[in-house]
Amino acid sequence: QVQLVESGGGLVQAGGSLSLSCAASGSIFSINAMGWYRQAPGKQRELVARITRGGSTNYADSVKGRFTISRDNAKNTVYLQMNSLKPEDTAVYYCAALGFPIYWGQGTQVTVSS
């Protein structure tokens, strides 16, 4: 079992920045990659960014150049720095431990006002 606790999020104006954190505990030795996903109302959950234990990253096209995912293996924590936020970034953001099965955090709301 893996437990994920997210923090951060909130309300910001367009063009602003927010930072999310996700602290992992439990059987994390089995997890190689961590990710951030988001789900907007009426839409499917989508991958925002992913990072492996070695630090390799990939991003959704919609956030490239604006979001940065990073991790601190010593603290078992993953971060998502979100800059130049747009109203279309509004969603519930979920941290995920990409193992078998995938473990999910509880989600945190990010709202970007225009």
Tab-separated table of N, CA and C in Angstrom:
chain	number	residue	atom	x	y	z
A	1	GLN	N	0.838	-1.197	0.000
A	1	GLN	CA	0.000	0.000	0.000
A	1	GLN	C	0.872	1.246	0.000
A	2	VAL	N	0.400	2.241	-0.711
A	2	VAL	CA	1.063	3.542	-0.770
A	2	VAL	C	0.040	4.609	-0.391
A	3	GLN	N	0.452	5.509	0.478
A	3	GLN	CA	-0.417	6.626	0.864
A	3	GLN	C	0.169	7.919	0.294
A	4	LEU	N	-0.709	8.744	-0.237
A	4	LEU	CA	-0.298	10.005	-0.842
A	4	LEU	C	-1.082	11.144	-0.198
A	5	VAL	N	-0.359	12.160	0.241
A	5	VAL	CA	-0.999	13.327	0.851
A	5	VAL	C	-0.587	14.562	0.076
A	6	GLU	N	-1.571	15.205	-0.527
A	6	GLU	CA	-1.320	16.383	-1.342
A	6	GLU	C	-1.516	17.652	-0.535
A	7	SER	N	-0.833	18.682	-0.952
A	7	SER	CA	-1.033	20.007	-0.375
A	7	SER	C	-0.792	21.037	-1.457
A	8	GLY	N	-1.291	22.232	-1.210
A	8	GLY	CA	-1.194	23.287	-2.202
A	8	GLY	C	-2.517	23.460	-2.915
A	9	GLY	N	-2.487	24.127	-4.020
A	9	GLY	CA	-3.715	24.406	-4.749
A	9	GLY	C	-4.387	25.658	-4.209
A	10	GLY	N	-5.556	25.951	-4.758
A	10	GLY	CA	-6.297	27.126	-4.330
A	10	GLY	C	-6.778	27.942	-5.501
A	11	LEU	N	-7.010	29.203	-5.248
A	11	LEU	CA	-7.546	30.120	-6.245
A	11	LEU	C	-6.482	31.125	-6.646
A	12	VAL	N	-6.322	31.333	-7.942
A	12	VAL	CA	-5.324	32.273	-8.443
A	12	VAL	C	-5.863	32.927	-9.705
A	13	GLN	N	-5.404	34.111	-9.974
A	13	GLN	CA	-5.790	34.788	-11.207
A	13	GLN	C	-4.968	34.257	-12.377
A	14	ALA	N	-5.512	34.394	-13.553
A	14	ALA	CA	-4.800	33.982	-14.758
A	14	ALA	C	-3.452	34.690	-14.818
A	15	GLY	N	-2.445	33.918	-15.195
A	15	GLY	CA	-1.087	34.431	-15.239
A	15	GLY	C	-0.301	34.203	-13.970
A	16	GLY	N	-0.994	33.790	-12.930
A	16	GLY	CA	-0.351	33.561	-11.650
A	16	GLY	C	0.283	32.190	-11.547
A	17	SER	N	0.778	31.889	-10.343
A	17	SER	CA	1.483	30.638	-10.101
A	17	SER	C	0.939	29.948	-8.857
A	18	LEU	N	1.038	28.634	-8.862
A	18	LEU	CA	0.717	27.816	-7.705
A	18	LEU	C	1.686	26.647	-7.652
A	19	SER	N	1.852	26.113	-6.458
A	19	SER	CA	2.719	24.961	-6.290
A	19	SER	C	1.971	23.880	-5.533
A	20	LEU	N	2.086	22.655	-6.017
A	20	LEU	CA	1.484	21.494	-5.365
A	20	LEU	C	2.588	20.581	-4.839
A	21	SER	N	2.295	19.934	-3.723
A	21	SER	CA	3.216	18.945	-3.162
A	21	SER	C	2.467	17.657	-2.904
A	22	CYS	N	3.197	16.548	-2.957
A	22	CYS	CA	2.604	15.240	-2.703
A	22	CYS	C	3.615	14.412	-1.915
A	23	ALA	N	3.283	14.116	-0.680
A	23	ALA	CA	4.153	13.309	0.171
A	23	ALA	C	3.683	11.870	0.143
A	24	ALA	N	4.610	10.953	-0.158
A	24	ALA	CA	4.283	9.535	-0.264
A	24	ALA	C	4.827	8.759	0.930
A	25	SER	N	4.093	7.750	1.339
A	25	SER	CA	4.541	6.864	2.410
A	25	SER	C	4.021	5.463	2.135
A	26	GLY	N	4.553	4.483	2.852
A	26	GLY	CA	4.137	3.101	2.651
A	26	GLY	C	5.147	2.363	1.781
A	27	SER	N	4.660	1.502	0.931
A	27	SER	CA	5.506	0.635	0.100
A	27	SER	C	6.017	1.369	-1.135
A	28	ILE	N	6.671	2.474	-0.903
A	28	ILE	CA	7.094	3.314	-2.024
A	28	ILE	C	8.283	2.740	-2.773
A	29	PHE	N	8.963	1.729	-2.193
A	29	PHE	CA	10.104	1.137	-2.875
A	29	PHE	C	9.687	0.490	-4.185
A	30	SER	N	8.389	0.135	-4.281
A	30	SER	CA	7.883	-0.523	-5.478
A	30	SER	C	7.474	0.454	-6.568
A	31	ILE	N	7.555	1.736	-6.271
A	31	ILE	CA	7.073	2.753	-7.202
A	31	ILE	C	8.245	3.419	-7.913
A	32	ASN	N	8.251	3.357	-9.227
A	32	ASN	CA	9.316	4.013	-9.984
A	32	ASN	C	8.921	5.418	-10.402
A	33	ALA	N	7.713	5.550	-10.913
A	33	ALA	CA	7.300	6.844	-11.444
A	33	ALA	C	6.162	7.431	-10.627
A	34	MET	N	6.168	8.752	-10.558
A	34	MET	CA	5.084	9.501	-9.914
A	34	MET	C	4.519	10.477	-10.937
A	35	GLY	N	3.273	10.812	-10.752
A	35	GLY	CA	2.670	11.723	-11.715
A	35	GLY	C	1.639	12.633	-11.089
A	36	TRP	N	1.319	13.659	-11.841
A	36	TRP	CA	0.189	14.537	-11.512
A	36	TRP	C	-0.826	14.425	-12.637
A	37	TYR	N	-2.055	14.234	-12.258
A	37	TYR	CA	-3.169	14.176	-13.188
A	37	TYR	C	-4.152	15.281	-12.802
A	38	ARG	N	-5.059	15.583	-13.720
A	38	ARG	CA	-6.112	16.537	-13.377
A	38	ARG	C	-7.417	16.117	-14.047
A	39	GLN	N	-8.496	16.564	-13.417
A	39	GLN	CA	-9.819	16.267	-13.955
A	39	GLN	C	-10.687	17.501	-13.804
A	40	ALA	N	-11.107	18.028	-14.939
A	40	ALA	CA	-12.015	19.168	-14.961
A	40	ALA	C	-13.450	18.656	-15.001
A	41	PRO	N	-14.401	19.465	-14.579
A	41	PRO	CA	-15.808	19.026	-14.588
A	41	PRO	C	-16.236	18.571	-15.970
A	42	GLY	N	-16.830	17.390	-16.023
A	42	GLY	CA	-17.330	16.863	-17.277
A	42	GLY	C	-16.279	16.304	-18.204
A	43	LYS	N	-15.037	16.248	-17.734
A	43	LYS	CA	-13.962	15.744	-18.580
A	43	LYS	C	-13.292	14.544	-17.926
A	44	GLN	N	-12.566	13.794	-18.742
A	44	GLN	CA	-11.827	12.648	-18.215
A	44	GLN	C	-10.557	13.108	-17.505
A	45	ARG	N	-10.114	12.281	-16.592
A	45	ARG	CA	-8.855	12.550	-15.925
A	45	ARG	C	-7.725	12.429	-16.941
A	46	GLU	N	-6.786	13.381	-16.901
A	46	GLU	CA	-5.704	13.381	-17.866
A	46	GLU	C	-4.354	13.561	-17.166
A	47	LEU	N	-3.341	12.996	-17.792
A	47	LEU	CA	-1.984	13.141	-17.280
A	47	LEU	C	-1.503	14.572	-17.519
A	48	VAL	N	-0.942	15.169	-16.482
A	48	VAL	CA	-0.348	16.497	-16.589
A	48	VAL	C	1.165	16.381	-16.729
A	49	ALA	N	1.774	15.611	-15.833
A	49	ALA	CA	3.230	15.450	-15.848
A	49	ALA	C	3.593	14.180	-15.108
A	50	ARG	N	4.740	13.646	-15.476
A	50	ARG	CA	5.194	12.389	-14.905
A	50	ARG	C	6.694	12.475	-14.702
A	51	ILE	N	7.180	11.843	-13.634
A	51	ILE	CA	8.614	11.846	-13.372
A	51	ILE	C	9.019	10.484	-12.824
A	52	THR	N	10.120	9.956	-13.343
A	52	THR	CA	10.631	8.671	-12.852
A	52	THR	C	11.558	8.905	-11.657
A	53	ARG	N	11.911	7.809	-11.003
A	53	ARG	CA	12.815	7.915	-9.862
A	53	ARG	C	14.146	8.523	-10.283
A	54	GLY	N	14.540	8.254	-11.521
A	54	GLY	CA	15.796	8.798	-12.031
A	54	GLY	C	15.706	10.241	-12.488
A	55	GLY	N	14.494	10.784	-12.511
A	55	GLY	CA	14.333	12.188	-12.854
A	55	GLY	C	13.883	12.468	-14.275
A	56	SER	N	13.637	11.441	-15.072
A	56	SER	CA	13.113	11.667	-16.418
A	56	SER	C	11.681	12.160	-16.327
A	57	THR	N	11.362	13.140	-17.168
A	57	THR	CA	10.037	13.758	-17.090
A	57	THR	C	9.340	13.757	-18.448
A	58	ASN	N	8.040	13.806	-18.404
A	58	ASN	CA	7.271	14.104	-19.598
A	58	ASN	C	6.024	14.874	-19.188
A	59	TYR	N	5.525	15.668	-20.117
A	59	TYR	CA	4.442	16.606	-19.845
A	59	TYR	C	3.367	16.532	-20.916
A	60	ALA	N	2.163	16.880	-20.517
A	60	ALA	CA	1.103	17.086	-21.496
A	60	ALA	C	1.471	18.303	-22.335
A	61	ASP	N	1.120	18.271	-23.604
A	61	ASP	CA	1.448	19.397	-24.487
A	61	ASP	C	0.877	20.705	-23.961
A	62	SER	N	-0.268	20.634	-23.331
A	62	SER	CA	-0.956	21.837	-22.881
A	62	SER	C	-0.239	22.566	-21.746
A	63	VAL	N	0.694	21.884	-21.075
A	63	VAL	CA	1.382	22.516	-19.936
A	63	VAL	C	2.877	22.671	-20.155
A	64	LYS	N	3.387	22.184	-21.262
A	64	LYS	CA	4.827	22.284	-21.527
A	64	LYS	C	5.276	23.737	-21.511
A	65	GLY	N	6.380	23.981	-20.826
A	65	GLY	CA	6.913	25.328	-20.734
A	65	GLY	C	6.306	26.152	-19.614
A	66	ARG	N	5.228	25.652	-19.011
A	66	ARG	CA	4.574	26.393	-17.930
A	66	ARG	C	4.637	25.643	-16.594
A	67	PHE	N	4.555	24.326	-16.653
A	67	PHE	CA	4.570	23.500	-15.439
A	67	PHE	C	5.901	22.761	-15.335
A	68	THR	N	6.321	22.546	-14.100
A	68	THR	CA	7.536	21.782	-13.855
A	68	THR	C	7.285	20.772	-12.743
A	69	ILE	N	7.557	19.508	-13.045
A	69	ILE	CA	7.449	18.464	-12.042
A	69	ILE	C	8.841	18.151	-11.519
A	70	SER	N	8.938	17.909	-10.222
A	70	SER	CA	10.223	17.549	-9.616
A	70	SER	C	9.960	16.619	-8.439
A	71	ARG	N	11.013	15.990	-7.970
A	71	ARG	CA	10.847	15.092	-6.838
A	71	ARG	C	12.069	15.143	-5.939
A	72	ASP	N	11.828	14.893	-4.666
A	72	ASP	CA	12.894	14.776	-3.680
A	72	ASP	C	12.797	13.357	-3.141
A	73	ASN	N	13.655	12.474	-3.632
A	73	ASN	CA	13.579	11.066	-3.241
A	73	ASN	C	13.836	10.875	-1.747
A	74	ALA	N	14.679	11.709	-1.177
A	74	ALA	CA	14.981	11.582	0.251
A	74	ALA	C	13.749	11.885	1.099
A	75	LYS	N	12.897	12.782	0.610
A	75	LYS	CA	11.682	13.150	1.337
A	75	LYS	C	10.457	12.423	0.815
A	76	ASN	N	10.634	11.603	-0.229
A	76	ASN	CA	9.504	10.905	-0.846
A	76	ASN	C	8.388	11.875	-1.221
A	77	THR	N	8.783	12.967	-1.803
A	77	THR	CA	7.831	14.036	-2.138
A	77	THR	C	7.993	14.433	-3.599
A	78	VAL	N	6.861	14.663	-4.229
A	78	VAL	CA	6.817	15.125	-5.613
A	78	VAL	C	6.158	16.498	-5.634
A	79	TYR	N	6.649	17.352	-6.507
A	79	TYR	CA	6.156	18.715	-6.579
A	79	TYR	C	5.667	19.022	-8.000
A	80	LEU	N	4.760	19.966	-8.077
A	80	LEU	CA	4.333	20.489	-9.378
A	80	LEU	C	4.279	22.002	-9.264
A	81	GLN	N	5.201	22.648	-9.937
A	81	GLN	CA	5.206	24.113	-9.993
A	81	GLN	C	4.443	24.532	-11.238
A	82	MET	N	3.423	25.336	-11.039
A	82	MET	CA	2.561	25.750	-12.142
A	82	MET	C	2.655	27.259	-12.318
A	83	ASN	N	3.152	27.667	-13.463
A	83	ASN	CA	3.304	29.089	-13.774
A	83	ASN	C	2.429	29.458	-14.961
A	84	SER	N	2.219	30.748	-15.134
A	84	SER	CA	1.417	31.253	-16.259
A	84	SER	C	0.100	30.509	-16.364
A	85	LEU	N	-0.564	30.388	-15.251
A	85	LEU	CA	-1.799	29.610	-15.211
A	85	LEU	C	-2.899	30.242	-16.057
A	86	LYS	N	-3.711	29.370	-16.651
A	86	LYS	CA	-4.811	29.783	-17.512
A	86	LYS	C	-6.129	29.267	-16.932
A	87	PRO	N	-7.231	29.905	-17.270
A	87	PRO	CA	-8.526	29.399	-16.769
A	87	PRO	C	-8.759	27.929	-17.124
A	88	GLU	N	-8.254	27.496	-18.257
A	88	GLU	CA	-8.449	26.099	-18.651
A	88	GLU	C	-7.626	25.119	-17.829
A	89	ASP	N	-6.756	25.631	-16.963
A	89	ASP	CA	-6.039	24.756	-16.032
A	89	ASP	C	-6.884	24.426	-14.801
A	90	THR	N	-8.032	25.046	-14.691
A	90	THR	CA	-8.914	24.792	-13.553
A	90	THR	C	-9.346	23.333	-13.535
A	91	ALA	N	-9.106	22.667	-12.419
A	91	ALA	CA	-9.420	21.239	-12.298
A	91	ALA	C	-9.082	20.780	-10.882
A	92	VAL	N	-9.472	19.565	-10.589
A	92	VAL	CA	-8.961	18.884	-9.397
A	92	VAL	C	-7.689	18.160	-9.819
A	93	TYR	N	-6.634	18.418	-9.106
A	93	TYR	CA	-5.343	17.819	-9.412
A	93	TYR	C	-5.064	16.658	-8.457
A	94	TYR	N	-4.652	15.529	-9.040
A	94	TYR	CA	-4.399	14.323	-8.272
A	94	TYR	C	-2.944	13.893	-8.414
A	95	CYS	N	-2.354	13.569	-7.309
A	95	CYS	CA	-1.044	12.928	-7.319
A	95	CYS	C	-1.245	11.439	-7.511
A	96	ALA	N	-0.331	10.792	-8.233
A	96	ALA	CA	-0.448	9.356	-8.481
A	96	ALA	C	0.896	8.679	-8.339
A	97	ALA	N	0.891	7.527	-7.688
A	97	ALA	CA	2.060	6.654	-7.633
A	97	ALA	C	1.839	5.588	-8.686
A	98	LEU	N	2.671	5.587	-9.717
A	98	LEU	CA	2.408	4.799	-10.920
A	98	LEU	C	3.005	3.400	-10.787
A	99	GLY	N	2.359	2.601	-9.949
A	99	GLY	CA	2.713	1.209	-9.799
A	99	GLY	C	1.557	0.343	-10.271
A	100	PHE	N	1.540	-0.900	-9.812
A	100	PHE	CA	0.446	-1.820	-10.120
A	100	PHE	C	-0.155	-2.289	-8.815
A	101	PRO	N	-1.261	-1.728	-8.333
A	101	PRO	CA	-2.114	-0.766	-9.045
A	101	PRO	C	-1.565	0.655	-8.958
A	102	ILE	N	-2.250	1.589	-9.570
A	102	ILE	CA	-1.948	3.003	-9.405
A	102	ILE	C	-2.593	3.470	-8.100
A	103	TYR	N	-1.825	4.179	-7.307
A	103	TYR	CA	-2.347	4.766	-6.078
A	103	TYR	C	-2.616	6.248	-6.313
A	104	TRP	N	-3.724	6.716	-5.748
A	104	TRP	CA	-4.136	8.104	-5.962
A	104	TRP	C	-4.193	8.880	-4.662
A	105	GLY	N	-3.858	10.167	-4.763
A	105	GLY	CA	-4.098	11.070	-3.648
A	105	GLY	C	-5.554	11.483	-3.623
A	106	GLN	N	-5.891	12.303	-2.645
A	106	GLN	CA	-7.290	12.677	-2.460
A	106	GLN	C	-7.726	13.769	-3.420
A	107	GLY	N	-6.792	14.434	-4.050
A	107	GLY	CA	-7.102	15.508	-4.982
A	107	GLY	C	-7.111	16.862	-4.293
A	108	THR	N	-6.704	17.865	-5.057
A	108	THR	CA	-6.717	19.234	-4.550
A	108	THR	C	-7.221	20.159	-5.661
A	109	GLN	N	-8.078	21.086	-5.295
A	109	GLN	CA	-8.705	21.949	-6.284
A	109	GLN	C	-7.773	23.084	-6.673
A	110	VAL	N	-7.653	23.293	-7.970
A	110	VAL	CA	-6.958	24.459	-8.517
A	110	VAL	C	-7.969	25.225	-9.367
A	111	THR	N	-8.167	26.481	-9.024
A	111	THR	CA	-9.101	27.314	-9.757
A	111	THR	C	-8.379	28.557	-10.253
A	112	VAL	N	-8.455	28.789	-11.558
A	112	VAL	CA	-7.804	29.928	-12.178
A	112	VAL	C	-8.893	30.849	-12.714
A	113	SER	N	-8.944	32.048	-12.193
A	113	SER	CA	-9.961	33.005	-12.625
A	113	SER	C	-9.424	33.868	-13.755
A	114	SER	N	-10.341	34.265	-14.622
A	114	SER	CA	-9.923	35.073	-15.778
A	114	SER	C	-9.978	36.556	-15.470
